[in-house]
Amino acid sequence: MNDDVRNIVLGVIAAGLSASLGWFVRTYLWRRKLRRKQAFFGLPDNSESLLVVSRDPSSANLAVHRFDVFALLELSALIKDCGAHAQIITQDAAQQGFGERTEFCVGGPGSNRRMAAHITAMLPGIHFNLDPEPGPDRAALHIGSERYRLDPGVTEHVILARLTTGQPDQARPVFLFCGQRAITNQAATRYLARNHERLHRKYGTGSFVLLLKVVNSQAYGPDVVELVSDVTRAAQTPAPTAPAQVSHRAP
């Protein structure tokens, strides 16, 4: 074998080794990223999850608000990426316990009884003003002593929460997307899809409750979302009996 042939053979072998090593590294990193994502969402391979959605209160038929449908699509993509399966049911058909399957609950407590039950049981510091009478506090969100009023299409708020029981045999979390309007629910699911890696680095697989603000949805839809604060402690602490006095208005 002359030098030219030997150099060609060595070059082919080196290229093959480099390609194999690159494939191995990329596969390892992809699997590691997938495992972290599955752990955060509580969705191992071929696991089952539950999508609970409220019915559109403005419709007499068994309809789901279109923004809630968009939210379900966002969540379905996340579930599929984890190699898991989803069952979609309406809020009045959800009768399973907490932690049996990963649950994604979409909708405010006024139209979603399942959401109302979760908030009452696990987030006693949160209260939505469900008074149908018009007024500045209609649909206002109270967290502890803070009050966040609704300015439709301009400034709207939504709760994004990941809740667990902390028990090893009940490791499946419940994710809540609870906003002042349906479009805010979609905004929260989109925020989760974009930021789940950062949230996993910060909170691991523990519980958290975040207050998000949706800015100018009449112009930007659900795309412009700001993190107001981590309200985990206030949300999990029973609210004071006196009415909240602090208002948060759009500038």
Short mmCIF file of C-alpha atoms in Angstrom, two decimals:
data_model
loop_
_atom_site.label_atom_id
_atom_site.label_comp_id
_atom_site.label_asym_id
_atom_site.label_seq_id
_atom_site.Cartn_x
_atom_site.Cartn_y
_atom_site.Cartn_z
CA MET A 1 0.00 0.00 0.00
CA ASN A 2 1.56 3.29 -1.06
CA ASP A 3 1.39 6.49 0.95
CA ASP A 4 -1.49 8.00 -1.05
CA VAL A 5 -3.75 5.00 -0.53
CA ARG A 6 -2.85 4.84 3.16
CA ASN A 7 -3.67 8.52 3.62
CA ILE A 8 -7.02 8.08 1.90
CA VAL A 9 -7.91 5.08 4.09
CA LEU A 10 -6.87 6.93 7.25
CA GLY A 11 -8.89 9.95 6.17
CA VAL A 12 -12.00 7.84 5.60
CA ILE A 13 -11.56 6.14 8.98
CA ALA A 14 -11.06 9.50 10.73
CA ALA A 15 -14.15 10.96 9.01
CA GLY A 16 -16.20 7.93 10.06
CA LEU A 17 -15.04 8.18 13.66
CA SER A 18 -15.77 11.90 13.75
CA ALA A 19 -19.26 11.38 12.30
CA SER A 20 -19.98 8.56 14.75
CA LEU A 21 -18.75 10.62 17.70
CA GLY A 22 -20.82 13.62 16.58
CA TRP A 23 -23.93 11.46 16.20
CA PHE A 24 -23.37 9.94 19.65
CA VAL A 25 -22.92 13.34 21.29
CA ARG A 26 -25.97 14.82 19.55
CA THR A 27 -28.08 11.79 20.49
CA TYR A 28 -26.91 11.94 24.10
CA LEU A 29 -27.70 15.66 24.38
CA TRP A 30 -31.08 15.20 22.70
CA ARG A 31 -32.01 12.34 25.05
CA ARG A 32 -30.82 14.30 28.06
CA LYS A 33 -32.93 17.29 27.01
CA LEU A 34 -35.93 15.02 26.43
CA ARG A 35 -35.59 13.36 29.86
CA ARG A 36 -35.45 16.76 31.55
CA LYS A 37 -38.55 17.85 29.66
CA GLN A 38 -40.38 14.63 30.54
CA ALA A 39 -39.44 15.03 34.21
CA PHE A 40 -40.68 18.63 34.33
CA PHE A 41 -44.02 17.79 32.75
CA GLY A 42 -44.35 14.42 34.49
CA LEU A 43 -44.70 12.71 31.13
CA PRO A 44 -42.48 9.64 30.69
CA ASP A 45 -42.65 7.64 27.46
CA ASN A 46 -46.16 6.40 26.60
CA SER A 47 -47.69 7.92 29.72
CA GLU A 48 -51.22 9.30 29.83
CA SER A 49 -52.19 12.90 30.53
CA LEU A 50 -55.42 14.82 30.90
CA LEU A 51 -56.42 18.07 29.21
CA VAL A 52 -59.33 19.67 31.08
CA VAL A 53 -61.03 22.56 29.32
CA SER A 54 -64.02 24.72 30.15
CA ARG A 55 -67.01 25.21 27.91
CA ASP A 56 -67.57 28.57 26.30
CA PRO A 57 -70.07 30.35 28.61
CA SER A 58 -71.19 32.62 25.76
CA SER A 59 -72.43 29.65 23.71
CA ALA A 60 -75.59 27.65 24.34
CA ASN A 61 -74.04 24.64 22.65
CA LEU A 62 -71.33 22.32 23.98
CA ALA A 63 -68.60 24.55 22.56
CA VAL A 64 -65.06 25.44 23.62
CA HIS A 65 -63.81 28.99 23.26
CA ARG A 66 -61.48 29.31 20.27
CA PHE A 67 -58.60 30.67 22.38
CA ASP A 68 -58.93 27.66 24.68
CA VAL A 69 -58.74 25.46 21.58
CA PHE A 70 -55.50 27.22 20.62
CA ALA A 71 -54.23 26.61 24.16
CA LEU A 72 -55.01 22.90 23.81
CA LEU A 73 -53.04 22.80 20.57
CA GLU A 74 -50.02 24.36 22.30
CA LEU A 75 -50.23 21.77 25.07
CA SER A 76 -50.82 18.87 22.70
CA ALA A 77 -47.56 19.68 20.92
CA LEU A 78 -45.67 19.59 24.25
CA ILE A 79 -47.25 16.26 25.18
CA LYS A 80 -46.42 14.74 21.81
CA ASP A 81 -42.80 15.91 22.07
CA CYS A 82 -42.54 13.99 25.35
CA GLY A 83 -43.77 10.79 23.70
CA ALA A 84 -46.94 10.80 25.84
CA HIS A 85 -50.67 10.66 25.11
CA ALA A 86 -53.49 13.07 25.95
CA GLN A 87 -57.18 12.76 26.69
CA ILE A 88 -59.29 15.90 26.29
CA ILE A 89 -62.37 16.27 28.49
CA THR A 90 -64.60 19.12 29.60
CA GLN A 91 -64.52 20.38 33.17
CA ASP A 92 -67.78 18.68 34.17
CA ALA A 93 -66.49 15.26 33.11
CA ALA A 94 -63.23 15.32 35.11
CA GLN A 95 -63.64 13.15 38.19
CA GLN A 96 -60.18 11.71 38.82
CA GLY A 97 -58.04 12.41 41.86
CA PHE A 98 -55.01 14.62 42.09
CA GLY A 99 -51.66 13.23 40.93
CA GLU A 100 -52.88 10.13 39.13
CA ARG A 101 -52.03 11.54 35.71
CA THR A 102 -50.39 14.76 34.61
CA GLU A 103 -53.20 17.26 34.22
CA PHE A 104 -53.38 20.48 32.24
CA CYS A 105 -56.37 22.51 33.39
CA VAL A 106 -57.39 25.46 31.21
CA GLY A 107 -59.93 28.16 32.06
CA GLY A 108 -61.03 30.49 34.81
CA PRO A 109 -62.92 29.32 37.92
CA GLY A 110 -66.14 30.90 36.67
CA SER A 111 -66.41 28.53 33.72
CA ASN A 112 -64.27 25.61 34.90
CA ARG A 113 -65.42 23.84 38.05
CA ARG A 114 -62.29 21.69 38.06
CA MET A 115 -60.18 24.86 38.13
CA ALA A 116 -62.30 26.28 40.94
CA ALA A 117 -61.77 23.08 42.96
CA HIS A 118 -57.99 23.19 42.43
CA ILE A 119 -57.79 26.82 43.51
CA THR A 120 -59.93 26.25 46.59
CA ALA A 121 -57.94 23.19 47.65
CA MET A 122 -54.39 24.28 46.83
CA LEU A 123 -54.32 28.03 46.24
CA PRO A 124 -56.55 29.60 48.92
CA GLY A 125 -54.80 32.96 48.53
CA ILE A 126 -56.22 33.45 45.03
CA HIS A 127 -59.69 34.85 44.41
CA PHE A 128 -61.41 35.92 41.19
CA ASN A 129 -64.24 38.43 41.30
CA LEU A 130 -67.00 36.56 39.47
CA ASP A 131 -69.70 39.19 40.03
CA PRO A 132 -71.54 39.54 36.70
CA GLU A 133 -72.48 43.15 37.40
CA PRO A 134 -70.40 45.70 35.47
CA GLY A 135 -67.90 47.72 37.44
CA PRO A 136 -64.17 48.43 37.76
CA ASP A 137 -63.59 45.26 39.80
CA ARG A 138 -65.40 42.88 37.48
CA ALA A 139 -63.11 39.88 36.77
CA ALA A 140 -60.47 41.36 39.09
CA LEU A 141 -57.86 38.93 40.35
CA HIS A 142 -56.97 39.02 44.05
CA ILE A 143 -53.76 37.41 45.31
CA GLY A 144 -53.30 37.92 49.03
CA SER A 145 -53.75 41.65 49.62
CA GLU A 146 -53.05 42.58 45.99
CA ARG A 147 -55.72 43.29 43.41
CA TYR A 148 -55.23 43.14 39.66
CA ARG A 149 -58.02 44.68 37.63
CA LEU A 150 -58.91 43.73 34.08
CA ASP A 151 -58.52 46.22 31.26
CA PRO A 152 -59.79 44.13 28.31
CA GLY A 153 -57.44 44.05 25.36
CA VAL A 154 -54.90 46.28 27.13
CA THR A 155 -53.76 44.73 30.40
CA GLU A 156 -54.87 41.26 31.47
CA HIS A 157 -53.49 38.78 33.97
CA VAL A 158 -53.23 35.02 34.15
CA ILE A 159 -52.01 32.47 36.67
CA LEU A 160 -49.55 29.81 35.50
CA ALA A 161 -49.00 27.14 38.14
CA ARG A 162 -47.30 23.78 38.49
CA LEU A 163 -48.57 21.94 41.56
CA THR A 164 -47.60 18.62 43.12
CA THR A 165 -48.49 16.81 46.30
CA GLY A 166 -44.86 16.06 47.08
CA GLN A 167 -45.65 12.38 47.58
CA PRO A 168 -43.43 9.85 45.73
CA ASP A 169 -46.43 7.74 44.69
CA GLN A 170 -48.25 10.80 43.35
CA ALA A 171 -45.53 12.35 41.23
CA ARG A 172 -47.74 13.61 38.41
CA PRO A 173 -48.15 17.41 38.48
CA VAL A 174 -51.16 19.56 37.70
CA PHE A 175 -50.60 22.61 35.50
CA LEU A 176 -53.10 25.47 35.81
CA PHE A 177 -53.73 28.15 33.18
CA CYS A 178 -56.20 30.44 34.85
CA GLY A 179 -56.73 33.87 33.34
CA GLN A 180 -59.10 36.79 33.33
CA ARG A 181 -60.01 36.12 29.67
CA ALA A 182 -59.69 33.11 27.36
CA ILE A 183 -56.89 34.72 25.36
CA THR A 184 -54.78 34.89 28.52
CA ASN A 185 -55.06 31.12 28.93
CA GLN A 186 -53.49 30.68 25.50
CA ALA A 187 -50.84 33.25 26.40
CA ALA A 188 -49.92 31.23 29.51
CA THR A 189 -49.61 27.96 27.56
CA ARG A 190 -47.41 29.69 25.00
CA TYR A 191 -45.27 31.16 27.78
CA LEU A 192 -44.84 27.68 29.27
CA ALA A 193 -43.89 26.19 25.90
CA ARG A 194 -41.24 28.87 25.38
CA ASN A 195 -39.83 28.93 28.91
CA HIS A 196 -40.17 25.41 30.34
CA GLU A 197 -36.39 24.84 30.29
CA ARG A 198 -35.73 27.98 32.29
CA LEU A 199 -38.55 27.13 34.70
CA HIS A 200 -37.12 23.63 35.16
CA ARG A 201 -33.69 25.05 35.97
CA LYS A 202 -35.21 27.38 38.57
CA TYR A 203 -37.88 25.19 40.18
CA GLY A 204 -36.89 21.65 39.25
CA THR A 205 -39.93 19.40 39.61
CA GLY A 206 -41.40 21.36 42.51
CA SER A 207 -44.47 23.57 42.74
CA PHE A 208 -44.64 27.18 41.64
CA VAL A 209 -47.30 29.81 40.96
CA LEU A 210 -46.50 32.66 38.57
CA LEU A 211 -48.50 35.78 37.79
CA LEU A 212 -48.20 36.81 34.14
CA LYS A 213 -49.39 39.96 32.42
CA VAL A 214 -50.65 39.89 28.84
CA VAL A 215 -49.92 43.23 27.19
CA ASN A 216 -52.14 44.77 24.50
CA SER A 217 -53.76 41.55 23.33
CA GLN A 218 -56.03 43.51 20.99
CA ALA A 219 -52.94 44.29 18.90
CA TYR A 220 -50.49 41.48 19.72
CA GLY A 221 -52.77 38.60 20.62
CA PRO A 222 -51.24 36.16 23.15
CA ASP A 223 -47.63 36.83 22.14
CA VAL A 224 -46.53 39.66 24.47
CA VAL A 225 -46.41 38.23 27.99
CA GLU A 226 -44.51 39.61 30.97
CA LEU A 227 -43.71 37.88 34.24
CA VAL A 228 -45.11 40.03 37.03
CA SER A 229 -43.87 37.97 39.98
CA ASP A 230 -43.60 34.60 41.66
CA VAL A 231 -46.68 34.51 43.90
CA THR A 232 -46.30 30.96 45.19
CA ARG A 233 -46.26 31.86 48.87
CA ALA A 234 -49.11 34.36 48.67
CA ALA A 235 -51.23 31.99 46.58
CA GLN A 236 -50.78 29.11 49.02
CA THR A 237 -51.56 31.26 52.07
CA PRO A 238 -55.24 31.81 52.92
CA ALA A 239 -56.28 35.30 51.86
CA PRO A 240 -57.18 37.95 54.45
CA THR A 241 -60.86 38.39 55.10
CA ALA A 242 -60.79 42.13 54.47
CA PRO A 243 -61.24 43.20 50.83
CA ALA A 244 -58.05 44.05 48.96
CA GLN A 245 -57.23 47.72 48.70
CA VAL A 246 -54.24 47.78 46.36
CA SER A 247 -55.03 48.28 42.68
CA HIS A 248 -52.82 47.60 39.69
CA ARG A 249 -53.88 49.54 36.64
CA ALA A 250 -52.42 49.80 33.20
CA PRO A 251 -50.06 52.79 32.90
#
